[in-house]
mmCIF file of C-alpha atoms in Angstrom:
data_model
loop_
_atom_site.group_PDB
_atom_site.id
_atom_site.type_symbol
_atom_site.label_atom_id
_atom_site.label_comp_id
_atom_site.label_asym_id
_atom_site.label_seq_id
_atom_site.Cartn_x
_atom_site.Cartn_y
_atom_site.Cartn_z
ATOM 1 C CA MET H 258 -76.314 283.263 144.212
ATOM 2 C CA ALA H 259 -77.780 282.343 147.594
ATOM 3 C CA ALA H 260 -79.535 284.892 149.757
ATOM 4 C CA CYS H 261 -77.124 284.987 152.663
ATOM 5 C CA ALA H 262 -76.964 288.794 152.445
ATOM 6 C CA LEU H 263 -80.707 289.226 152.950
ATOM 7 C CA ARG H 264 -80.369 290.852 156.358
ATOM 8 C CA ARG H 265 -78.295 293.751 155.089
ATOM 9 C CA GLY H 266 -80.263 294.229 151.872
ATOM 10 C CA LEU H 267 -83.822 293.684 153.031
ATOM 11 C CA LEU H 268 -83.721 295.522 156.318
ATOM 12 C CA SER H 269 -81.967 298.566 154.876
ATOM 13 C CA THR H 270 -84.589 298.758 152.119
ATOM 14 C CA VAL H 271 -87.540 298.364 154.493
ATOM 15 C CA SER H 272 -86.250 301.200 156.646
ATOM 16 C CA ARG H 273 -86.356 303.620 153.704
ATOM 17 C CA TYR H 274 -90.153 303.516 153.545
ATOM 18 C CA ASN H 275 -92.531 304.931 156.117
ATOM 19 C CA LYS H 276 -95.144 302.870 157.924
ATOM 20 C CA LYS H 277 -98.100 303.727 155.672
ATOM 21 C CA HIS H 278 -96.537 301.732 152.843
ATOM 22 C CA THR H 279 -96.939 297.981 152.650
ATOM 23 C CA HIS H 280 -94.491 295.816 150.779
ATOM 24 C CA ARG H 281 -95.186 292.795 148.673
ATOM 25 C CA LEU H 282 -92.692 289.995 148.681
ATOM 26 C CA LEU H 283 -92.151 288.884 145.108
ATOM 27 C CA SER H 284 -90.521 285.763 143.767
ATOM 28 C CA VAL H 285 -89.069 284.768 140.414
ATOM 29 C CA VAL H 286 -90.278 281.502 138.898
ATOM 30 C CA ASP H 287 -88.449 279.858 136.007
ATOM 31 C CA THR H 288 -91.307 278.842 133.721
ATOM 32 C CA SER H 289 -89.078 277.111 131.215
ATOM 33 C CA SER H 290 -87.588 274.459 133.532
ATOM 34 C CA GLY H 291 -89.876 274.350 136.553
ATOM 35 C CA PHE H 292 -86.920 275.411 138.708
ATOM 36 C CA GLU H 293 -88.182 277.813 141.327
ATOM 37 C CA ALA H 294 -85.858 280.677 142.136
ATOM 38 C CA TYR H 295 -86.390 283.891 143.963
ATOM 39 C CA ARG H 296 -85.321 287.448 143.482
ATOM 40 C CA LEU H 297 -86.523 289.310 146.536
ATOM 41 C CA ARG H 298 -88.004 292.686 145.776
ATOM 42 C CA LEU H 299 -89.889 295.119 147.993
ATOM 43 C CA GLN H 300 -92.690 296.778 146.078
ATOM 44 C CA CYS H 301 -94.759 299.535 147.668
ATOM 45 C CA ARG H 302 -98.505 299.076 147.190
ATOM 46 C CA ALA H 303 -99.170 302.746 147.975
ATOM 47 C CA CYS H 304 -96.907 304.269 145.337
ATOM 48 C CA GLY H 305 -96.078 301.314 143.073
ATOM 49 C CA LEU H 306 -92.358 301.977 143.353
ATOM 50 C CA SER H 307 -89.942 299.142 143.789
ATOM 51 C CA GLY H 308 -87.542 299.242 146.700
ATOM 52 C CA GLY H 309 -84.810 297.883 144.478
ATOM 53 C CA VAL H 310 -83.891 294.323 143.665
ATOM 54 C CA GLN H 311 -82.430 292.643 146.721
ATOM 55 C CA GLN H 312 -80.161 289.660 146.847
ATOM 56 C CA ARG H 313 -80.987 286.945 144.305
ATOM 57 C CA ARG H 314 -81.955 283.713 145.956
ATOM 58 C CA PHE H 315 -81.330 280.243 144.552
ATOM 59 C CA MET H 316 -80.356 281.398 141.067
ATOM 60 C CA SER H 317 -78.754 278.831 138.789
ATOM 61 C CA SER H 318 -76.435 279.713 135.935
ATOM 62 C CA ARG H 319 -78.178 277.221 133.672
ATOM 63 C CA ASN H 320 -81.485 279.132 133.898
ATOM 64 C CA ARG H 321 -82.071 281.907 131.405
ATOM 65 C CA PRO H 322 -83.219 285.234 132.925
ATOM 66 C CA GLU H 323 -85.863 285.623 130.197
ATOM 67 C CA GLY H 324 -87.554 282.460 131.505
ATOM 68 C CA LYS H 325 -88.510 284.007 134.839
ATOM 69 C CA ILE H 326 -91.560 285.928 135.967
ATOM 70 C CA LEU H 327 -92.449 287.613 139.246
ATOM 71 C CA GLU H 328 -95.072 286.138 141.543
ATOM 72 C CA THR H 329 -96.342 287.501 144.822
ATOM 73 C CA VAL H 330 -95.366 285.389 147.832
ATOM 74 C CA GLY H 331 -96.736 287.637 150.554
ATOM 75 C CA VAL H 332 -96.561 290.997 152.302
ATOM 76 C CA PHE H 333 -93.784 291.948 154.695
ATOM 77 C CA GLU H 334 -94.735 292.821 158.258
ATOM 78 C CA ALA H 335 -92.894 294.971 160.769
ATOM 79 C CA VAL H 336 -89.967 293.260 162.465
ATOM 80 C CA LYS H 337 -90.617 292.830 166.196
ATOM 81 C CA GLN H 338 -88.021 294.621 168.260
ATOM 82 C CA HIS H 339 -89.724 293.524 171.479
ATOM 83 C CA GLY H 340 -91.894 290.548 172.370
ATOM 84 C CA LYS H 341 -92.021 287.294 170.450
ATOM 85 C CA TYR H 342 -93.558 285.889 167.287
ATOM 86 C CA GLU H 343 -96.576 283.642 167.691
ATOM 87 C CA THR H 344 -97.238 280.114 166.466
ATOM 88 C CA GLY H 345 -98.150 280.287 162.775
ATOM 89 C CA GLN H 346 -95.983 283.303 161.914
ATOM 90 C CA LEU H 347 -94.659 283.108 158.349
ATOM 91 C CA PHE H 348 -91.128 284.375 157.828
ATOM 92 C CA LEU H 349 -88.058 284.527 155.634
ATOM 93 C CA HIS H 350 -84.777 283.518 157.236
ATOM 94 C CA SER H 351 -82.659 286.667 157.070
ATOM 95 C CA VAL H 352 -79.383 284.765 156.597
ATOM 96 C CA PHE H 353 -80.275 281.622 154.611
ATOM 97 C CA GLY H 354 -83.280 283.039 152.774
ATOM 98 C CA TYR H 355 -85.705 280.132 153.120
ATOM 99 C CA ARG H 356 -89.443 280.426 153.784
ATOM 100 C CA GLY H 357 -90.653 279.002 157.068
ATOM 101 C CA ILE H 358 -93.320 279.070 159.746
ATOM 102 C CA VAL H 359 -92.986 279.313 163.536
ATOM 103 C CA LEU H 360 -94.172 276.315 165.569
ATOM 104 C CA PHE H 361 -93.314 277.501 169.096
ATOM 105 C CA PRO H 362 -90.641 279.522 170.939
ATOM 106 C CA TRP H 363 -87.731 278.489 173.143
ATOM 107 C CA HIS H 364 -86.198 280.752 175.794
ATOM 108 C CA ALA H 365 -82.477 280.022 175.891
ATOM 109 C CA ARG H 366 -79.524 281.385 177.848
ATOM 110 C CA LEU H 367 -77.093 283.080 175.450
ATOM 111 C CA TYR H 368 -73.473 283.070 176.633
ATOM 112 C CA ASP H 369 -71.754 285.658 174.433
ATOM 113 C CA ARG H 370 -67.988 285.750 174.981
ATOM 114 C CA ASP H 371 -67.760 288.961 172.967
ATOM 115 C CA ILE H 372 -69.428 290.810 175.851
ATOM 116 C CA THR H 373 -67.478 291.499 179.031
ATOM 117 C CA PRO H 374 -69.894 290.703 181.886
ATOM 118 C CA PRO H 375 -69.970 291.283 185.640
ATOM 119 C CA MET H 376 -68.919 288.266 187.695
ATOM 120 C CA SER H 377 -72.439 287.200 188.682
ATOM 121 C CA ASP H 378 -74.613 284.743 186.721
ATOM 122 C CA SER H 379 -71.715 283.473 184.648
ATOM 123 C CA LYS H 380 -70.488 280.153 183.313
ATOM 124 C CA PRO H 381 -67.046 278.938 184.461
ATOM 125 C CA GLU H 382 -64.498 277.638 181.988
ATOM 126 C CA PRO H 383 -64.169 273.869 181.582
ATOM 127 C CA PRO H 384 -60.801 272.326 182.497
ATOM 128 C CA GLY H 385 -58.143 273.158 179.905
ATOM 129 C CA ALA H 386 -60.332 275.460 177.791
ATOM 130 C CA HIS H 387 -58.789 278.512 176.169
ATOM 131 C CA GLY H 388 -59.181 281.813 177.975
ATOM 132 C CA SER H 389 -60.110 282.383 181.579
ATOM 133 C CA LYS H 390 -63.013 284.809 181.605
ATOM 134 C CA GLU H 391 -66.456 283.832 182.846
ATOM 135 C CA VAL H 392 -69.446 284.581 180.673
ATOM 136 C CA LYS H 393 -72.805 285.897 181.787
ATOM 137 C CA GLY H 394 -75.910 284.297 180.303
ATOM 138 C CA LYS H 395 -78.681 286.453 178.854
ATOM 139 C CA THR H 396 -82.186 285.243 177.973
ATOM 140 C CA HIS H 397 -82.667 285.015 174.223
ATOM 141 C CA THR H 398 -85.610 283.776 172.133
ATOM 142 C CA TYR H 399 -85.288 281.055 169.520
ATOM 143 C CA TYR H 400 -88.064 279.385 167.527
ATOM 144 C CA GLN H 401 -88.804 275.851 166.428
ATOM 145 C CA VAL H 402 -89.761 276.186 162.775
ATOM 146 C CA LEU H 403 -90.681 274.252 159.650
ATOM 147 C CA ILE H 404 -88.730 274.944 156.445
ATOM 148 C CA ASP H 405 -90.575 275.059 153.138
ATOM 149 C CA THR H 406 -89.447 271.918 151.309
ATOM 150 C CA ARG H 407 -89.331 273.826 148.006
ATOM 151 C CA ASP H 408 -86.408 275.811 149.432
ATOM 152 C CA CYS H 409 -84.471 272.909 150.977
ATOM 153 C CA PRO H 410 -82.496 271.908 147.851
ATOM 154 C CA HIS H 411 -81.268 275.474 147.413
ATOM 155 C CA ILE H 412 -79.944 275.987 150.946
ATOM 156 C CA SER H 413 -78.438 272.538 151.482
ATOM 157 C CA GLN H 414 -74.930 273.770 150.630
ATOM 158 C CA ARG H 415 -75.099 276.431 153.349
ATOM 159 C CA SER H 416 -77.329 274.893 156.014
ATOM 160 C CA GLN H 417 -78.313 271.290 156.689
ATOM 161 C CA THR H 418 -82.052 270.689 156.359
ATOM 162 C CA GLU H 419 -81.936 267.412 158.305
ATOM 163 C CA ALA H 420 -80.060 268.808 161.301
ATOM 164 C CA VAL H 421 -82.611 267.900 164.000
ATOM 165 C CA THR H 422 -81.915 264.277 164.847
ATOM 166 C CA PHE H 423 -83.165 261.831 167.458
ATOM 167 C CA LEU H 424 -81.900 258.610 168.950
ATOM 168 C CA ALA H 425 -83.923 255.719 167.619
ATOM 169 C CA ASN H 426 -85.909 253.557 170.031
ATOM 170 C CA HIS H 427 -84.055 250.703 171.718
ATOM 171 C CA ASP H 428 -85.630 248.108 169.407
ATOM 172 C CA ASP H 429 -84.853 250.085 166.242
ATOM 173 C CA SER H 430 -81.879 248.995 164.146
ATOM 174 C CA ARG H 431 -81.086 252.620 163.268
ATOM 175 C CA ALA H 432 -78.848 254.585 165.606
ATOM 176 C CA LEU H 433 -80.234 257.991 164.601
ATOM 177 C CA TYR H 434 -83.029 259.424 162.512
ATOM 178 C CA ALA H 435 -83.823 262.959 161.388
ATOM 179 C CA ILE H 436 -86.942 265.003 160.849
ATOM 180 C CA PRO H 437 -86.318 266.857 157.564
ATOM 181 C CA GLY H 438 -87.096 270.552 157.380
ATOM 182 C CA LEU H 439 -87.093 271.211 161.132
ATOM 183 C CA ASP H 440 -84.883 274.060 162.364
ATOM 184 C CA TYR H 441 -84.117 276.445 165.226
ATOM 185 C CA VAL H 442 -84.108 280.151 164.342
ATOM 186 C CA SER H 443 -82.964 283.099 166.452
ATOM 187 C CA HIS H 444 -85.403 285.993 166.911
ATOM 188 C CA GLU H 445 -83.226 288.434 164.959
ATOM 189 C CA ASP H 446 -83.140 286.071 161.950
ATOM 190 C CA ILE H 447 -86.929 286.276 161.482
ATOM 191 C CA LEU H 448 -88.255 288.520 158.671
ATOM 192 C CA PRO H 449 -92.035 288.210 159.151
ATOM 193 C CA TYR H 450 -94.549 288.285 156.323
ATOM 194 C CA ASN H 451 -98.152 287.291 155.724
ATOM 195 C CA SER H 452 -99.870 285.479 152.886
ATOM 196 C CA THR H 453 -103.414 284.922 151.666
ATOM 197 C CA GLU H 454 -102.673 281.261 150.895
ATOM 198 C CA GLN H 455 -104.226 278.701 153.216
ATOM 199 C CA VAL H 456 -101.211 276.413 152.773
ATOM 200 C CA PRO H 457 -98.317 278.831 152.158
ATOM 201 C CA ILE H 458 -95.604 276.422 153.359
ATOM 202 C CA GLN H 459 -95.002 273.036 151.780
ATOM 203 C CA HIS H 460 -93.966 270.510 154.440
ATOM 204 C CA GLU H 461 -95.425 267.117 155.284
ATOM 205 C CA LEU H 462 -96.051 268.219 158.889
ATOM 206 C CA PHE H 463 -97.659 271.578 158.067
ATOM 207 C CA GLU H 464 -101.266 270.379 157.988
ATOM 208 C CA ARG H 465 -100.676 267.888 160.800
ATOM 209 C CA PHE H 466 -99.420 270.610 163.101
ATOM 210 C CA LEU H 467 -101.318 273.729 161.975
ATOM 211 C CA MET H 468 -104.790 274.705 160.835
ATOM 212 C CA TYR H 469 -106.002 277.732 158.921
ATOM 213 C CA ASN H 470 -108.058 280.151 161.024
ATOM 214 C CA PRO H 471 -108.713 283.491 159.271
ATOM 215 C CA ALA H 472 -110.104 284.972 162.500
ATOM 216 C CA LYS H 473 -106.642 284.791 164.079
ATOM 217 C CA SER H 474 -103.478 286.774 163.443
ATOM 218 C CA PRO H 475 -101.377 285.083 162.236
ATOM 219 C CA PRO H 476 -104.126 282.939 160.664
ATOM 220 C CA PHE H 477 -102.541 279.581 161.519
ATOM 221 C CA THR H 478 -103.147 277.965 164.907
ATOM 222 C CA ALA H 479 -101.670 274.903 166.564
ATOM 223 C CA ARG H 480 -103.523 271.613 166.296
ATOM 224 C CA ASP H 481 -103.675 269.253 169.249
ATOM 225 C CA THR H 482 -101.138 267.041 167.445
ATOM 226 C CA LEU H 483 -98.516 269.828 167.600
ATOM 227 C CA LYS H 484 -99.143 270.408 171.304
ATOM 228 C CA ALA H 485 -98.948 266.686 172.053
ATOM 229 C CA TRP H 486 -95.792 266.257 169.954
ATOM 230 C CA GLN H 487 -94.121 269.232 171.638
ATOM 231 C CA GLU H 488 -94.957 267.950 175.118
ATOM 232 C CA LYS H 489 -93.839 264.382 174.411
ATOM 233 C CA ASN H 490 -90.575 265.388 172.739
ATOM 234 C CA HIS H 491 -89.781 268.383 174.935
ATOM 235 C CA PRO H 492 -86.678 266.825 176.588
ATOM 236 C CA TRP H 493 -85.122 265.993 173.213
ATOM 237 C CA LEU H 494 -86.061 269.219 171.417
ATOM 238 C CA GLU H 495 -85.375 271.704 174.207
ATOM 239 C CA LEU H 496 -82.912 274.467 173.429
ATOM 240 C CA SER H 497 -81.455 275.776 176.698
ATOM 241 C CA ASP H 498 -77.919 277.141 176.135
ATOM 242 C CA VAL H 499 -76.378 279.054 173.237
ATOM 243 C CA HIS H 500 -72.640 279.890 173.125
ATOM 244 C CA ARG H 501 -71.086 282.554 170.884
ATOM 245 C CA GLU H 502 -67.584 283.911 170.260
ATOM 246 C CA THR H 503 -65.938 286.009 167.519
ATOM 247 C CA THR H 504 -62.327 285.780 166.336
ATOM 248 C CA GLU H 505 -61.061 288.130 163.597
ATOM 249 C CA ASN H 506 -64.595 288.799 162.293
ATOM 250 C CA ILE H 507 -65.557 285.102 162.231
ATOM 251 C CA ARG H 508 -68.375 284.467 164.673
ATOM 252 C CA VAL H 509 -69.013 280.919 165.884
ATOM 253 C CA THR H 510 -72.324 280.021 167.530
ATOM 254 C CA VAL H 511 -72.796 276.632 169.207
ATOM 255 C CA ILE H 512 -76.052 275.083 170.476
ATOM 256 C CA PRO H 513 -75.790 271.704 172.257
ATOM 257 C CA PHE H 514 -78.740 269.313 172.673
ATOM 258 C CA TYR H 515 -78.920 266.266 174.900
ATOM 259 C CA MET H 516 -80.325 263.279 172.982
ATOM 260 C CA GLY H 517 -80.516 260.522 175.570
ATOM 261 C CA MET H 518 -78.707 257.470 176.892
ATOM 262 C CA ARG H 519 -78.343 254.003 175.432
ATOM 263 C CA GLU H 520 -76.785 250.843 176.805
ATOM 264 C CA ALA H 521 -73.921 249.287 174.865
ATOM 265 C CA GLN H 522 -71.699 246.405 175.960
ATOM 266 C CA ASN H 523 -72.824 246.639 179.581
ATOM 267 C CA SER H 524 -72.101 250.362 179.811
ATOM 268 C CA HIS H 525 -74.119 253.558 179.427
ATOM 269 C CA VAL H 526 -73.465 255.766 176.398
ATOM 270 C CA TYR H 527 -74.751 259.352 176.503
ATOM 271 C CA TRP H 528 -75.435 261.197 173.244
ATOM 272 C CA TRP H 529 -75.509 264.886 172.314
ATOM 273 C CA ARG H 530 -76.164 266.776 169.103
ATOM 274 C CA TYR H 531 -74.534 270.153 168.575
ATOM 275 C CA CYS H 532 -75.378 272.752 165.944
ATOM 276 C CA ILE H 533 -72.663 275.169 164.813
ATOM 277 C CA ARG H 534 -72.987 278.291 162.714
ATOM 278 C CA LEU H 535 -70.011 280.182 161.303
ATOM 279 C CA GLU H 536 -70.559 283.756 160.098
ATOM 280 C CA ASN H 537 -68.124 286.036 158.328
ATOM 281 C CA LEU H 538 -68.814 289.526 159.702
ATOM 282 C CA GLY H 539 -66.078 291.148 157.600
ATOM 283 C CA ASN H 540 -65.409 291.769 153.928
ATOM 284 C CA GLU H 541 -62.518 289.334 153.409
ATOM 285 C CA VAL H 542 -63.198 286.003 151.681
ATOM 286 C CA VAL H 543 -62.051 283.074 153.840
ATOM 287 C CA GLN H 544 -62.355 279.285 153.792
ATOM 288 C CA LEU H 545 -62.633 276.770 156.631
ATOM 289 C CA ARG H 546 -59.873 274.189 156.243
ATOM 290 C CA GLU H 547 -59.528 272.210 159.480
ATOM 291 C CA ARG H 548 -61.200 271.509 162.805
ATOM 292 C CA HIS H 549 -59.535 270.784 166.139
ATOM 293 C CA TRP H 550 -61.708 269.562 169.016
ATOM 294 C CA ARG H 551 -60.966 268.830 172.656
ATOM 295 C CA ILE H 552 -63.590 266.668 174.376
ATOM 296 C CA PHE H 553 -63.444 266.255 178.147
ATOM 297 C CA SER H 554 -65.558 263.581 179.854
ATOM 298 C CA LEU H 555 -66.568 263.483 183.504
ATOM 299 C CA SER H 556 -64.994 260.027 183.575
ATOM 300 C CA GLY H 557 -61.629 261.810 183.378
ATOM 301 C CA THR H 558 -60.751 261.248 179.721
ATOM 302 C CA LEU H 559 -59.623 264.039 177.379
ATOM 303 C CA GLU H 560 -59.916 263.304 173.657
ATOM 304 C CA THR H 561 -58.419 265.291 170.797
ATOM 305 C CA VAL H 562 -60.041 265.214 167.350
ATOM 306 C CA ARG H 563 -58.465 266.779 164.244
ATOM 307 C CA GLY H 564 -59.647 266.639 160.671
ATOM 308 C CA ARG H 565 -60.186 268.388 157.352
ATOM 309 C CA GLY H 566 -63.237 270.636 157.110
ATOM 310 C CA VAL H 567 -66.555 269.854 158.766
ATOM 311 C CA VAL H 568 -69.170 267.254 157.719
ATOM 312 C CA GLY H 569 -67.117 266.571 154.591
ATOM 313 C CA ARG H 570 -67.040 270.208 153.457
ATOM 314 C CA GLU H 571 -64.641 273.137 153.477
ATOM 315 C CA PRO H 572 -67.074 276.050 153.139
ATOM 316 C CA VAL H 573 -66.105 279.448 151.754
ATOM 317 C CA LEU H 574 -67.414 282.430 153.727
ATOM 318 C CA SER H 575 -67.750 285.612 151.686
ATOM 319 C CA LYS H 576 -69.680 288.872 151.842
ATOM 320 C CA GLU H 577 -72.279 287.376 149.462
ATOM 321 C CA GLN H 578 -72.520 284.045 151.317
ATOM 322 C CA PRO H 579 -71.288 284.820 154.829
ATOM 323 C CA ALA H 580 -72.723 281.886 156.798
ATOM 324 C CA PHE H 581 -72.485 278.113 157.050
ATOM 325 C CA GLN H 582 -74.424 275.957 159.518
ATOM 326 C CA TYR H 583 -74.142 272.268 160.328
ATOM 327 C CA SER H 584 -74.886 269.696 163.021
ATOM 328 C CA SER H 585 -72.875 266.792 164.357
ATOM 329 C CA HIS H 586 -72.930 264.349 167.277
ATOM 330 C CA VAL H 587 -70.778 263.268 170.186
ATOM 331 C CA SER H 588 -71.115 260.425 172.688
ATOM 332 C CA LEU H 589 -69.526 259.925 176.098
ATOM 333 C CA GLN H 590 -69.463 257.091 178.582
ATOM 334 C CA ALA H 591 -70.258 259.614 181.307
ATOM 335 C CA PRO H 592 -73.351 261.756 181.985
ATOM 336 C CA SER H 593 -71.560 265.056 181.379
ATOM 337 C CA GLY H 594 -68.507 266.683 179.854
ATOM 338 C CA HIS H 595 -67.223 269.715 177.947
ATOM 339 C CA MET H 596 -66.141 270.523 174.392
ATOM 340 C CA TRP H 597 -64.075 273.349 172.951
ATOM 341 C CA GLY H 598 -61.638 273.863 170.086
ATOM 342 C CA THR H 599 -60.673 275.849 167.005
ATOM 343 C CA PHE H 600 -61.334 276.079 163.285
ATOM 344 C CA ARG H 601 -58.348 276.700 160.989
ATOM 345 C CA ILE H 602 -59.354 279.413 158.512
ATOM 346 C CA GLU H 603 -57.471 280.236 155.286
ATOM 347 C CA ARG H 604 -57.333 283.678 153.643
ATOM 348 C CA THR H 605 -57.153 284.187 149.887
ATOM 349 C CA ASP H 606 -53.402 284.904 150.141
ATOM 350 C CA GLY H 607 -52.812 281.466 151.662
ATOM 351 C CA SER H 608 -52.224 282.621 155.232
ATOM 352 C CA HIS H 609 -54.106 280.987 158.114
ATOM 353 C CA PHE H 610 -55.565 281.880 161.491
ATOM 354 C CA ASP H 611 -57.421 279.956 164.170
ATOM 355 C CA VAL H 612 -60.995 280.791 165.153
ATOM 356 C CA ARG H 613 -62.021 279.808 168.655
ATOM 357 C CA ILE H 614 -65.015 277.546 169.220
ATOM 358 C CA PRO H 615 -66.599 278.704 172.488
ATOM 359 C CA PRO H 616 -66.454 276.070 175.242
ATOM 360 C CA PHE H 617 -69.781 274.459 176.050
ATOM 361 C CA SER H 618 -71.099 271.924 178.521
ATOM 362 C CA LEU H 619 -72.547 268.522 177.717
ATOM 363 C CA GLU H 620 -75.179 267.896 180.376
ATOM 364 C CA SER H 621 -77.594 264.964 180.727
ATOM 365 C CA ASN H 622 -80.069 266.461 183.140
ATOM 366 C CA LYS H 623 -83.135 265.113 181.376
ATOM 367 C CA ASP H 624 -85.363 262.121 182.187
ATOM 368 C CA ASP H 625 -84.061 259.122 180.238
ATOM 369 C CA LYS H 626 -87.012 256.871 180.995
ATOM 370 C CA ALA H 627 -89.130 257.899 178.006
ATOM 371 C CA PRO H 628 -87.581 257.422 174.537
ATOM 372 C CA PRO H 629 -87.920 260.171 171.929
ATOM 373 C CA ALA H 630 -91.281 260.078 170.184
ATOM 374 C CA GLY H 631 -90.093 261.433 166.826
ATOM 375 C CA TYR H 632 -92.786 261.062 164.176
ATOM 376 C CA THR H 633 -95.343 259.302 166.394
ATOM 377 C CA PHE H 634 -98.634 261.112 166.952
#
């Protein structure tokens, strides 16, 4: 069972202990098959008591429980209610359960349609979008992170691990390429921990981007290669707007990214990537069945797209596995546009309802002269 319920389980358990207790993060390793799975447990070093077994993570029915032993992964730290996490902070993702490390923060504008705002500092509706209210943006911190590659196979059914894509250079035969194990994580999804390992995260970019420095806290600092890569790719990595809306306990979060412009058949084609997360905030089991998009281009065209599921899947959202996250792409022959739509959701009794996808802008306000740098250092 995947660890999508970590937030509820872990945070409620941490709050039951006072601050003088430290908690070790333990993992279960299947010694018989080499399959690494995790059962998250908070164990108090002061009193030796366990805080109770939390949600199992990445367990497979073919693995025998007697073949697993507990290993220490690290020690939980206090969750930051204020301020931000620094480069090199180790964490568990509170929804998807993977191990990761913070590279650098992004300060985005969160447009939450579940909050009724004053009229100032708000985003107007695009033409034809559902609803009429304007939404005020609020500054919110996200982080660029690396995912531990050992965890990628176990979360791939709930969250894409190759979701951060780039346009290839003009002379490259590929249209797109991805950097595996790169993600964006909201501040509230970070469960910080520390480790005594000098290489606690397995990722091909870990030692290129970070170095171990025990004099620092956290003890991992940015190399010049990370700073140069961030600066060179800033226009294509930048997270600026986040859009969120909830319908009947299904929350949809959308983050659009401008990818650049390419010439095709004597015209300009503008590309965007958008990341979508669906979360079931209720107790009812539901399944995503269909998508319905409306795409408006500044050139005056309005396109309708309907289809089964998303990215070839029809994910089930339950209390145990409440979230699903994916990325996709859209191109326009105009420098800006809007997107909005609905997801058709099915209940266990066969009835359906539509979940609104919050409207979001497609803007190309970046400098197109320099192509994305991707893996170049």
